[in-house]
CSV table of C-alpha atoms in Angstrom, one decimal:
chain,number,residue,atom,x,y,z
A,1,UNK,CA,-72.5,19.4,67.0
A,2,UNK,CA,-69.0,20.5,66.0
A,3,UNK,CA,-70.2,21.7,62.6
A,4,UNK,CA,-72.9,23.9,64.2
A,5,UNK,CA,-70.5,25.6,66.6
A,6,UNK,CA,-68.0,26.7,64.0
A,7,UNK,CA,-69.9,29.8,62.8
A,8,UNK,CA,-70.3,31.1,66.4
A,9,UNK,CA,-66.6,30.3,67.1
A,10,UNK,CA,-65.6,32.1,63.9
A,11,UNK,CA,-67.6,35.2,64.9
A,12,UNK,CA,-66.1,35.1,68.4
A,13,UNK,CA,-62.6,34.8,66.9
A,14,UNK,CA,-63.3,37.7,64.6
A,15,UNK,CA,-64.4,39.9,67.5
A,16,UNK,CA,-61.3,39.0,69.5
A,17,UNK,CA,-59.1,40.1,66.5
A,18,UNK,CA,-61.0,43.4,66.3
A,19,UNK,CA,-60.6,44.0,70.0
A,20,UNK,CA,-56.8,43.3,69.9
A,21,UNK,CA,-56.3,45.7,67.1
A,22,UNK,CA,-58.3,48.5,68.8
A,23,UNK,CA,-56.5,48.0,72.1
A,24,UNK,CA,-53.2,48.3,70.2
A,25,UNK,CA,-54.3,51.7,69.0
A,26,UNK,CA,-55.4,52.8,72.5
A,27,UNK,CA,-59.1,52.6,71.7
A,28,UNK,CA,-61.5,51.1,74.2
A,29,UNK,CA,-63.5,48.4,72.2
A,30,UNK,CA,-66.6,48.5,74.3
A,31,UNK,CA,-66.9,52.3,74.3
A,32,UNK,CA,-66.3,52.4,70.5
A,33,UNK,CA,-68.9,49.8,69.9
A,34,UNK,CA,-71.4,51.7,72.0
A,35,UNK,CA,-70.5,55.1,70.4
A,36,UNK,CA,-71.1,53.8,66.9
A,37,UNK,CA,-74.8,53.7,67.5
A,38,UNK,CA,-74.6,57.2,68.8
A,39,UNK,CA,-72.8,58.2,65.6
A,40,UNK,CA,-75.4,56.5,63.3
A,41,UNK,CA,-78.5,57.5,65.1
A,42,UNK,CA,-77.5,61.1,65.7
A,43,UNK,CA,-76.8,61.7,62.0
A,44,UNK,CA,-80.4,60.9,61.1
A,45,UNK,CA,-82.0,62.2,64.3
A,46,UNK,CA,-80.5,65.6,63.9
A,47,UNK,CA,-81.6,66.0,60.3
A,48,UNK,CA,-85.1,64.6,61.0
A,49,UNK,CA,-85.8,66.8,64.0
A,50,UNK,CA,-84.3,69.9,62.4
A,51,UNK,CA,-86.0,69.7,59.0
A,52,UNK,CA,-89.3,67.8,59.2
A,53,UNK,CA,-91.4,70.7,60.7
A,54,UNK,CA,-90.3,73.1,58.0
A,55,UNK,CA,-90.7,70.5,55.3
A,56,UNK,CA,-94.3,69.7,56.0
A,57,UNK,CA,-95.3,73.3,56.9
A,58,UNK,CA,-93.6,75.2,54.1
A,59,UNK,CA,-93.1,72.7,51.2
A,60,UNK,CA,-95.9,70.1,51.7
A,61,UNK,CA,-98.1,72.9,53.0
A,62,UNK,CA,-99.9,70.7,55.5
A,63,UNK,CA,-102.9,72.3,57.2
A,64,UNK,CA,-102.7,73.3,60.9
A,65,UNK,CA,-105.5,70.8,61.7
A,66,UNK,CA,-103.8,67.9,60.0
A,67,UNK,CA,-100.5,68.9,61.6
A,68,UNK,CA,-102.1,68.8,65.1
A,69,UNK,CA,-103.9,65.5,64.4
A,70,UNK,CA,-100.6,63.9,63.3
A,71,UNK,CA,-98.8,65.3,66.4
A,72,UNK,CA,-101.5,63.9,68.7
A,73,UNK,CA,-101.3,60.4,67.2
A,74,UNK,CA,-97.5,60.7,67.4
A,75,UNK,CA,-97.7,61.9,71.0
A,76,UNK,CA,-99.7,58.9,72.1
A,77,UNK,CA,-97.6,56.4,70.1
A,78,UNK,CA,-94.4,58.1,71.3
A,79,UNK,CA,-95.3,57.8,74.9
A,80,UNK,CA,-96.8,54.2,74.8
A,81,UNK,CA,-94.1,52.5,72.7
A,82,UNK,CA,-91.2,53.2,75.1
A,83,UNK,CA,-92.5,51.3,78.1
A,84,UNK,CA,-93.9,48.5,75.9
A,85,UNK,CA,-90.6,48.1,74.1
A,86,UNK,CA,-88.7,48.4,77.4
A,87,UNK,CA,-90.8,45.6,79.0
A,88,UNK,CA,-90.3,43.5,75.9
A,89,UNK,CA,-86.5,43.9,75.8
A,90,UNK,CA,-86.2,43.2,79.5
A,91,UNK,CA,-88.4,40.2,79.7
A,92,UNK,CA,-88.6,38.6,76.2
A,93,UNK,CA,-87.2,35.1,75.5
A,94,UNK,CA,-86.6,36.0,71.9
A,95,UNK,CA,-82.8,36.8,71.5
A,96,UNK,CA,-83.4,39.7,69.0
A,97,UNK,CA,-85.4,41.5,71.8
A,98,UNK,CA,-83.7,40.3,75.0
A,99,UNK,CA,-80.1,40.8,73.8
A,100,UNK,CA,-79.2,44.5,73.4
A,101,UNK,CA,-76.7,43.8,70.7
A,102,UNK,CA,-79.1,41.9,68.5
A,103,UNK,CA,-81.9,44.5,69.0
A,104,UNK,CA,-79.6,47.1,67.5
A,105,UNK,CA,-78.3,44.7,64.8
A,106,UNK,CA,-81.8,43.8,63.5
A,107,UNK,CA,-83.4,47.2,64.2
A,108,UNK,CA,-80.8,49.3,62.4
A,109,UNK,CA,-81.8,48.7,58.8
A,110,UNK,CA,-85.5,49.4,59.6
A,111,UNK,CA,-84.5,52.5,61.5
A,112,UNK,CA,-82.6,53.9,58.6
A,113,UNK,CA,-85.5,53.1,56.2
A,114,UNK,CA,-88.0,54.7,58.4
A,115,UNK,CA,-85.9,57.9,58.4
A,116,UNK,CA,-86.4,58.2,54.6
A,117,UNK,CA,-90.2,58.1,54.7
A,118,UNK,CA,-90.6,61.8,55.4
A,119,UNK,CA,-88.4,63.2,52.6
A,120,UNK,CA,-90.2,61.6,49.6
A,121,UNK,CA,-93.8,62.9,49.0
A,122,UNK,CA,-96.4,60.4,48.0
A,123,UNK,CA,-97.7,62.7,45.3
A,124,UNK,CA,-97.6,66.4,44.5
A,125,UNK,CA,-99.4,67.9,47.5
A,126,UNK,CA,-101.9,70.7,47.2
A,127,UNK,CA,-102.1,73.1,50.1
A,128,UNK,CA,-104.1,71.4,52.9
A,129,UNK,CA,-104.0,68.0,51.2
A,130,UNK,CA,-105.2,65.3,53.6
A,131,UNK,CA,-102.6,62.9,52.3
A,132,UNK,CA,-99.8,65.1,53.6
A,133,UNK,CA,-101.3,64.8,57.0
A,134,UNK,CA,-101.4,61.0,56.7
A,135,UNK,CA,-97.8,61.1,55.4
A,136,UNK,CA,-96.6,63.0,58.4
A,137,UNK,CA,-98.4,60.7,60.8
A,138,UNK,CA,-96.8,57.6,59.2
A,139,UNK,CA,-93.4,59.2,59.0
A,140,UNK,CA,-93.4,60.2,62.7
A,141,UNK,CA,-94.8,56.9,64.0
A,142,UNK,CA,-92.5,54.7,61.9
A,143,UNK,CA,-89.4,56.7,62.7
A,144,UNK,CA,-90.1,57.0,66.4
A,145,UNK,CA,-91.0,53.3,66.7
A,146,UNK,CA,-87.7,52.2,65.3
A,147,UNK,CA,-85.8,54.9,67.1
A,148,UNK,CA,-87.3,53.7,70.3
A,149,UNK,CA,-86.5,50.0,69.7
A,150,UNK,CA,-82.8,50.7,68.8
A,151,UNK,CA,-82.0,53.5,71.2
A,152,UNK,CA,-83.7,51.7,74.2
A,153,UNK,CA,-81.3,48.9,73.6
A,154,UNK,CA,-78.4,51.4,73.5
A,155,UNK,CA,-79.5,53.1,76.7
A,156,UNK,CA,-79.7,49.7,78.4
A,157,UNK,CA,-76.1,49.1,77.2
A,158,UNK,CA,-75.0,52.3,78.9
A,159,UNK,CA,-76.1,50.9,82.3
A,160,UNK,CA,-75.1,47.3,81.6
A,161,UNK,CA,-71.6,47.6,79.9
A,162,UNK,CA,-70.1,48.5,83.3
A,163,UNK,CA,-71.3,49.5,86.7
A,164,UNK,CA,-68.3,51.7,87.4
A,165,UNK,CA,-68.7,55.5,87.2
A,166,UNK,CA,-65.4,56.0,85.4
A,167,UNK,CA,-66.3,53.5,82.8
A,168,UNK,CA,-69.6,55.4,82.2
A,169,UNK,CA,-67.8,58.7,81.9
A,170,UNK,CA,-65.6,57.0,79.2
A,171,UNK,CA,-68.8,55.9,77.4
A,172,UNK,CA,-70.0,59.5,77.5
A,173,UNK,CA,-66.7,60.8,76.2
A,174,UNK,CA,-66.7,58.4,73.2
A,175,UNK,CA,-70.4,59.1,72.6
A,176,UNK,CA,-69.8,62.8,72.5
A,177,UNK,CA,-67.0,62.4,70.0
A,178,UNK,CA,-69.4,60.4,67.9
A,179,UNK,CA,-72.1,63.0,68.3
A,180,UNK,CA,-69.6,65.7,67.3
A,181,UNK,CA,-68.9,63.9,64.1
A,182,UNK,CA,-72.5,63.2,63.4
A,183,UNK,CA,-73.6,66.8,64.1
A,184,UNK,CA,-71.8,67.8,60.9
A,185,UNK,CA,-74.7,66.1,59.0
A,186,UNK,CA,-76.9,69.2,59.6
A,187,UNK,CA,-74.1,71.5,58.5
A,188,UNK,CA,-73.4,69.6,55.3
A,189,UNK,CA,-77.0,69.1,54.6
A,190,UNK,CA,-77.7,72.8,54.8
A,191,UNK,CA,-74.7,73.7,52.6
A,192,UNK,CA,-75.4,71.0,49.9
A,193,UNK,CA,-79.1,71.7,49.7
A,194,UNK,CA,-78.9,75.4,50.4
A,195,UNK,CA,-81.1,74.9,53.5
A,196,UNK,CA,-83.5,72.7,51.6
A,197,UNK,CA,-83.9,75.1,48.7
A,198,UNK,CA,-82.4,72.4,46.4
A,199,UNK,CA,-84.8,69.6,47.4
A,200,UNK,CA,-83.4,67.0,45.0
A,201,UNK,CA,-79.9,67.4,46.5
A,202,UNK,CA,-81.5,67.3,50.0
A,203,UNK,CA,-83.2,63.9,49.1
A,204,UNK,CA,-80.0,62.5,47.8
A,205,UNK,CA,-78.1,63.6,50.9
A,206,UNK,CA,-80.7,61.9,53.2
A,207,UNK,CA,-80.3,58.6,51.3
A,208,UNK,CA,-76.5,58.8,51.7
A,209,UNK,CA,-76.8,59.6,55.4
A,210,UNK,CA,-79.3,56.7,55.9
A,211,UNK,CA,-76.8,54.2,54.4
A,212,UNK,CA,-73.9,55.5,56.6
A,213,UNK,CA,-76.1,55.5,59.7
A,214,UNK,CA,-77.1,51.9,59.1
A,215,UNK,CA,-73.5,50.8,58.7
A,216,UNK,CA,-72.5,52.5,62.0
A,217,UNK,CA,-75.3,50.9,64.0
A,218,UNK,CA,-74.5,47.5,62.5
A,219,UNK,CA,-71.0,47.8,63.9
A,220,UNK,CA,-72.6,48.1,67.4
A,221,UNK,CA,-74.8,45.1,66.7
A,222,UNK,CA,-71.8,43.0,65.7
A,223,UNK,CA,-69.3,44.0,68.4
A,224,UNK,CA,-71.1,45.3,71.5
A,225,UNK,CA,-71.5,43.2,74.7
A,226,UNK,CA,-73.6,43.5,77.9
A,227,UNK,CA,-72.8,42.0,81.3
A,228,UNK,CA,-76.2,40.4,81.3
A,229,UNK,CA,-76.4,38.9,77.8
A,230,UNK,CA,-76.4,35.4,79.2
A,231,UNK,CA,-79.2,35.8,81.7
A,232,UNK,CA,-81.9,33.3,81.9
A,233,UNK,CA,-85.2,34.8,80.9
A,234,UNK,CA,-87.4,32.8,83.3
A,235,UNK,CA,-85.3,33.2,86.4
A,236,UNK,CA,-84.7,36.9,85.6
A,237,UNK,CA,-88.4,37.7,85.4
A,238,UNK,CA,-88.9,36.2,88.9
A,239,UNK,CA,-85.8,37.9,90.2
A,240,UNK,CA,-87.0,41.3,88.9
A,241,UNK,CA,-90.3,41.1,90.7
A,242,UNK,CA,-88.7,39.6,93.8
A,243,UNK,CA,-91.4,38.1,96.1
A,244,UNK,CA,-94.3,40.2,94.8
A,245,UNK,CA,-95.2,37.9,91.8
A,246,UNK,CA,-95.1,34.2,91.3
A,247,UNK,CA,-94.0,32.2,88.3
A,248,UNK,CA,-97.6,31.7,87.2
A,249,UNK,CA,-98.6,35.4,87.2
A,250,UNK,CA,-99.6,36.9,83.9
A,251,UNK,CA,-97.3,39.2,81.9
A,252,UNK,CA,-99.7,42.2,82.5
A,253,UNK,CA,-99.4,41.6,86.3
A,254,UNK,CA,-95.6,41.6,86.0
A,255,UNK,CA,-95.6,44.7,83.9
A,256,UNK,CA,-97.8,46.5,86.4
A,257,UNK,CA,-95.7,45.5,89.4
A,258,UNK,CA,-92.4,46.4,87.8
A,259,UNK,CA,-93.7,49.7,86.5
A,260,UNK,CA,-95.1,50.6,90.0
A,261,UNK,CA,-91.7,49.9,91.6
A,262,UNK,CA,-90.1,52.3,89.2
A,263,UNK,CA,-92.7,55.0,89.5
A,264,UNK,CA,-92.5,55.0,93.3
A,265,UNK,CA,-88.8,56.0,93.2
A,266,UNK,CA,-88.7,59.6,94.3
A,267,UNK,CA,-85.5,60.3,92.5
A,268,UNK,CA,-87.1,59.0,89.3
A,269,UNK,CA,-90.1,61.2,89.8
A,270,UNK,CA,-88.0,64.4,90.1
A,271,UNK,CA,-85.8,63.3,87.2
A,272,UNK,CA,-88.9,62.9,84.9
A,273,UNK,CA,-90.2,66.3,85.8
A,274,UNK,CA,-86.8,67.9,84.9
A,275,UNK,CA,-86.4,65.8,81.8
A,276,UNK,CA,-89.9,66.8,80.5
A,277,UNK,CA,-89.0,70.5,80.6
A,278,UNK,CA,-85.7,69.8,78.9
A,279,UNK,CA,-87.2,67.7,76.1
A,280,UNK,CA,-89.8,70.4,75.5
A,281,UNK,CA,-87.1,73.0,75.1
A,282,UNK,CA,-84.9,70.8,73.0
A,283,UNK,CA,-87.8,70.1,70.6
A,284,UNK,CA,-88.7,73.8,70.5
A,285,UNK,CA,-85.3,74.9,69.4
A,286,UNK,CA,-84.7,71.9,67.1
A,287,UNK,CA,-88.0,72.4,65.2
A,288,UNK,CA,-88.2,76.2,65.1
A,289,UNK,CA,-84.6,77.7,65.1
A,290,UNK,CA,-84.5,77.6,61.3
A,291,UNK,CA,-88.0,79.1,61.0
A,292,UNK,CA,-87.2,81.9,63.5
A,293,UNK,CA,-83.8,82.7,61.9
A,294,UNK,CA,-85.2,82.9,58.4
A,295,UNK,CA,-88.1,85.3,59.4
A,296,UNK,CA,-86.3,87.4,62.0
A,297,UNK,CA,-82.8,87.8,60.6
A,298,UNK,CA,-82.7,89.5,57.2
A,299,UNK,CA,-80.6,87.7,54.5
A,300,UNK,CA,-78.4,90.9,54.1
A,301,UNK,CA,-77.4,90.5,57.8
A,302,UNK,CA,-76.8,86.7,57.7
A,303,UNK,CA,-76.7,85.1,54.2
A,304,UNK,CA,-77.8,81.5,53.7
A,305,UNK,CA,-74.2,80.1,54.1
A,306,UNK,CA,-73.8,81.9,57.4
A,307,UNK,CA,-77.1,80.5,58.7
A,308,UNK,CA,-76.0,77.0,57.6
A,309,UNK,CA,-72.9,77.4,59.7
A,310,UNK,CA,-74.9,78.7,62.6
A,311,UNK,CA,-77.3,75.7,62.4
A,312,UNK,CA,-74.3,73.3,62.2
A,313,UNK,CA,-72.6,75.0,65.2
A,314,UNK,CA,-75.8,74.5,67.2
A,315,UNK,CA,-75.4,70.7,66.8
A,316,UNK,CA,-71.6,70.5,66.9
A,317,UNK,CA,-70.7,72.8,69.8
A,318,UNK,CA,-72.6,70.8,72.5
A,319,UNK,CA,-70.3,67.8,72.0
A,320,UNK,CA,-67.2,70.1,72.1
A,321,UNK,CA,-68.6,71.6,75.3
A,322,UNK,CA,-69.2,68.2,77.0
A,323,UNK,CA,-65.8,66.9,75.9
A,324,UNK,CA,-64.0,70.0,77.3
A,325,UNK,CA,-65.8,69.6,80.6
A,326,UNK,CA,-64.6,66.1,81.4
A,327,UNK,CA,-62.5,67.3,84.3
A,328,UNK,CA,-65.4,69.3,85.7
A,329,UNK,CA,-67.6,66.2,85.5
A,330,UNK,CA,-65.0,64.2,87.5
A,331,UNK,CA,-64.5,67.1,90.0
A,332,UNK,CA,-68.0,68.7,90.4
A,333,UNK,CA,-70.2,65.8,89.3
A,334,UNK,CA,-73.1,66.0,86.8
A,335,UNK,CA,-75.7,67.4,89.3
A,336,UNK,CA,-73.9,70.7,89.8
A,337,UNK,CA,-73.1,71.1,86.2
A,338,UNK,CA,-76.7,70.5,85.0
A,339,UNK,CA,-77.9,72.9,87.7
A,340,UNK,CA,-75.5,75.6,86.6
A,341,UNK,CA,-76.5,75.1,83.0
A,342,UNK,CA,-80.2,75.7,83.9
A,343,UNK,CA,-79.3,79.0,85.7
A,344,UNK,CA,-77.3,80.1,82.7
A,345,UNK,CA,-80.2,79.4,80.2
A,346,UNK,CA,-82.6,81.3,82.4
A,347,UNK,CA,-80.2,84.2,82.6
A,348,UNK,CA,-79.6,84.4,78.9
A,349,UNK,CA,-83.4,84.3,78.3
A,350,UNK,CA,-83.9,87.3,80.7
A,351,UNK,CA,-81.1,89.3,78.9
A,352,UNK,CA,-82.6,88.5,75.5
A,353,UNK,CA,-86.0,89.6,76.6
A,354,UNK,CA,-84.6,92.9,78.0
A,355,UNK,CA,-82.6,93.6,74.8
A,356,UNK,CA,-85.3,92.7,72.3
A,357,UNK,CA,-84.9,90.8,69.0
A,358,UNK,CA,-84.0,93.8,66.9
A,359,UNK,CA,-80.3,93.2,67.6
A,360,UNK,CA,-79.8,90.6,64.8
A,361,UNK,CA,-76.4,89.4,65.7
A,362,UNK,CA,-77.2,89.0,69.4
A,363,UNK,CA,-80.4,87.1,68.4
A,364,UNK,CA,-78.3,84.7,66.2
A,365,UNK,CA,-75.9,84.3,69.1
A,366,UNK,CA,-78.8,83.7,71.5
A,367,UNK,CA,-80.4,81.0,69.3
A,368,UNK,CA,-77.1,79.2,68.8
A,369,UNK,CA,-75.9,79.3,72.4
A,370,UNK,CA,-79.3,78.1,73.7
A,371,UNK,CA,-79.2,75.1,71.3
A,372,UNK,CA,-75.7,74.4,72.5
A,373,UNK,CA,-76.5,74.5,76.2
A,374,UNK,CA,-79.8,72.6,76.0
A,375,UNK,CA,-78.3,69.8,73.9
A,376,UNK,CA,-75.1,69.6,76.0
A,377,UNK,CA,-77.1,69.4,79.3
A,378,UNK,CA,-79.4,66.8,77.8
A,379,UNK,CA,-76.5,64.6,76.8
A,380,UNK,CA,-75.6,64.2,80.5
A,381,UNK,CA,-79.0,62.9,81.5
A,382,UNK,CA,-77.9,59.3,81.0
A,383,UNK,CA,-75.8,59.5,84.1
A,384,UNK,CA,-78.5,60.2,86.7
A,385,UNK,CA,-80.8,57.7,85.0
A,386,UNK,CA,-78.0,55.0,85.1
A,387,UNK,CA,-77.6,55.7,88.9
A,388,UNK,CA,-81.4,55.3,89.3
A,389,UNK,CA,-81.1,51.9,87.6
A,390,UNK,CA,-78.3,50.9,89.9
A,391,UNK,CA,-80.3,51.9,92.9
A,392,UNK,CA,-83.4,50.0,91.7
A,393,UNK,CA,-81.2,46.9,91.1
A,394,UNK,CA,-79.9,47.0,94.7
A,395,UNK,CA,-83.2,47.9,96.4
A,396,UNK,CA,-85.1,45.0,94.9
A,397,UNK,CA,-82.2,42.6,94.7
A,398,UNK,CA,-82.8,41.9,91.1
A,399,UNK,CA,-80.6,39.4,89.2
A,400,UNK,CA,-80.3,41.9,86.3
A,401,UNK,CA,-81.3,45.6,85.9
A,402,UNK,CA,-84.5,46.9,84.4
A,403,UNK,CA,-82.5,49.2,82.2
A,404,UNK,CA,-84.9,49.3,79.2
A,405,UNK,CA,-88.0,49.6,81.4
A,406,UNK,CA,-86.5,52.5,83.4
A,407,UNK,CA,-85.6,54.4,80.2
A,408,UNK,CA,-88.9,53.4,78.6
A,409,UNK,CA,-91.0,54.5,81.6
A,410,UNK,CA,-89.1,57.8,81.7
A,411,UNK,CA,-89.9,58.3,78.0
A,412,UNK,CA,-93.6,57.5,78.7
A,413,UNK,CA,-93.8,60.9,80.6
A,414,UNK,CA,-91.2,62.9,78.7
A,415,UNK,CA,-91.7,62.0,75.0
A,416,UNK,CA,-95.1,63.8,74.8
A,417,UNK,CA,-93.1,67.0,75.1
A,418,UNK,CA,-91.7,66.4,71.6
A,419,UNK,CA,-95.2,66.7,70.2
A,420,UNK,CA,-96.5,69.4,72.6
A,421,UNK,CA,-93.7,71.8,71.7
A,422,UNK,CA,-94.4,72.1,67.9
A,423,UNK,CA,-98.2,72.0,68.5
A,424,UNK,CA,-98.2,74.9,71.1
A,425,UNK,CA,-95.6,77.0,69.2
A,426,UNK,CA,-97.4,76.6,65.8
A,427,UNK,CA,-100.7,77.6,67.4
A,428,UNK,CA,-99.1,80.7,68.8
A,429,UNK,CA,-97.3,81.5,65.6
A,430,UNK,CA,-100.6,81.3,63.6
A,431,UNK,CA,-102.3,83.6,66.0
A,432,UNK,CA,-99.6,86.2,64.9
A,433,UNK,CA,-100.1,85.5,61.2
A,434,UNK,CA,-97.5,82.9,60.4
A,435,UNK,CA,-99.7,81.4,57.7
A,436,UNK,CA,-99.5,84.7,55.8
A,437,UNK,CA,-95.9,85.4,56.7
A,438,UNK,CA,-94.5,82.1,55.4
A,439,UNK,CA,-96.1,82.8,52.0
A,440,UNK,CA,-94.3,86.1,52.0
A,441,UNK,CA,-90.9,84.4,52.1
A,442,UNK,CA,-88.3,86.0,54.4
A,443,UNK,CA,-90.0,89.2,55.2
A,444,UNK,CA,-89.6,90.0,58.9
A,445,UNK,CA,-92.5,90.9,61.2
A,446,UNK,CA,-92.0,92.7,64.5
A,447,UNK,CA,-94.8,90.6,66.1
A,448,UNK,CA,-92.5,87.5,65.7
A,449,UNK,CA,-89.7,89.3,67.4
A,450,UNK,CA,-92.0,89.9,70.3
A,451,UNK,CA,-93.1,86.3,70.4
A,452,UNK,CA,-89.5,85.0,70.3
A,453,UNK,CA,-88.4,87.4,73.0
A,454,UNK,CA,-91.4,86.3,75.2
A,455,UNK,CA,-90.6,82.6,74.7
């Protein structure tokens, strides 16, 4: 028995040494471990969401029909896998699923590999090639599946590392610093690949980012801890469903009961409605900002390097904004700040509509600032969801929170917006002749300015 305990003791001793060193430097070990997954995942998520639409439309020349088919499959998988993985992580007896740290540890390498699928064509695609549609479908589903598995575990950690509001604000602060660092991946990718014009350099950069991302997430898997890591699976499943289910009930019955308890929470319902709109806007700007900028802003007004800096600022400034608003978060609370951001976004849209898109510099400012506010606001959404998890824990007197299930059920209704946004926007663009315009390169069309102003 002593021989078998040595490795675990050695790992524990190594963790303690790391913790001591971090504390000596004034770093919170739990927050750092949590933020490393943010650093790794954001590096690849930003690049994937920003480039994949342009890659498949402009370089792989996927047909509109194949693009829509892939997005529909992705939308279904994207919505279904979150509650399924959430239920699995909250109720599984297998350590790699039930322990948040191990879910991240084992999921990180597969997550990084799935990120690379999109950037390497399976053959030289002809315009409208059916294989490019299959390629997009596999790339989206594989990437989202591993993203869900890893980030659901991290979302659960957010609620489970500590129940104190100040501790959660510290997690957000560390996470925003990590997001700020990771957001430079879009900037450097644009500069090195000349906004994907040098595709070989782009591919090499994505491989490097995948390796760095995997290393960051592995750090979380090795050093993060949850307050509920030592829970007993059998007793927890009974505690979670309280007196509504017995020990002999089927897994499907438990899933139905737990999901219903979450769905009947009015705060959760209102949050999901707001979150759906925010996810839609986030996907809209992430997927089409580069396309709009290239076709609406002439290169003699904003050259390629300036546009790369503009894209990078759209990913870097949200984190700076959240970090600079820490005192406001303490004083006003997240609710008022999120509400004010919504009013500001609506006001800017009205002003841009009145001015029209012929003012190139104002248009560039509008695109960048909108990306900043939408992403900054979205980064605060973990706070209300964590409060909903705490309320659910107290209301049903659970022995441990349904963190993954709450985040997963939220994703069931909000993730479809990630597919609906590119599908709807691409359909509207093609009605205005986008198929012909993209073949013409960077020539501007006033009809696109009208569409952008109207959107």
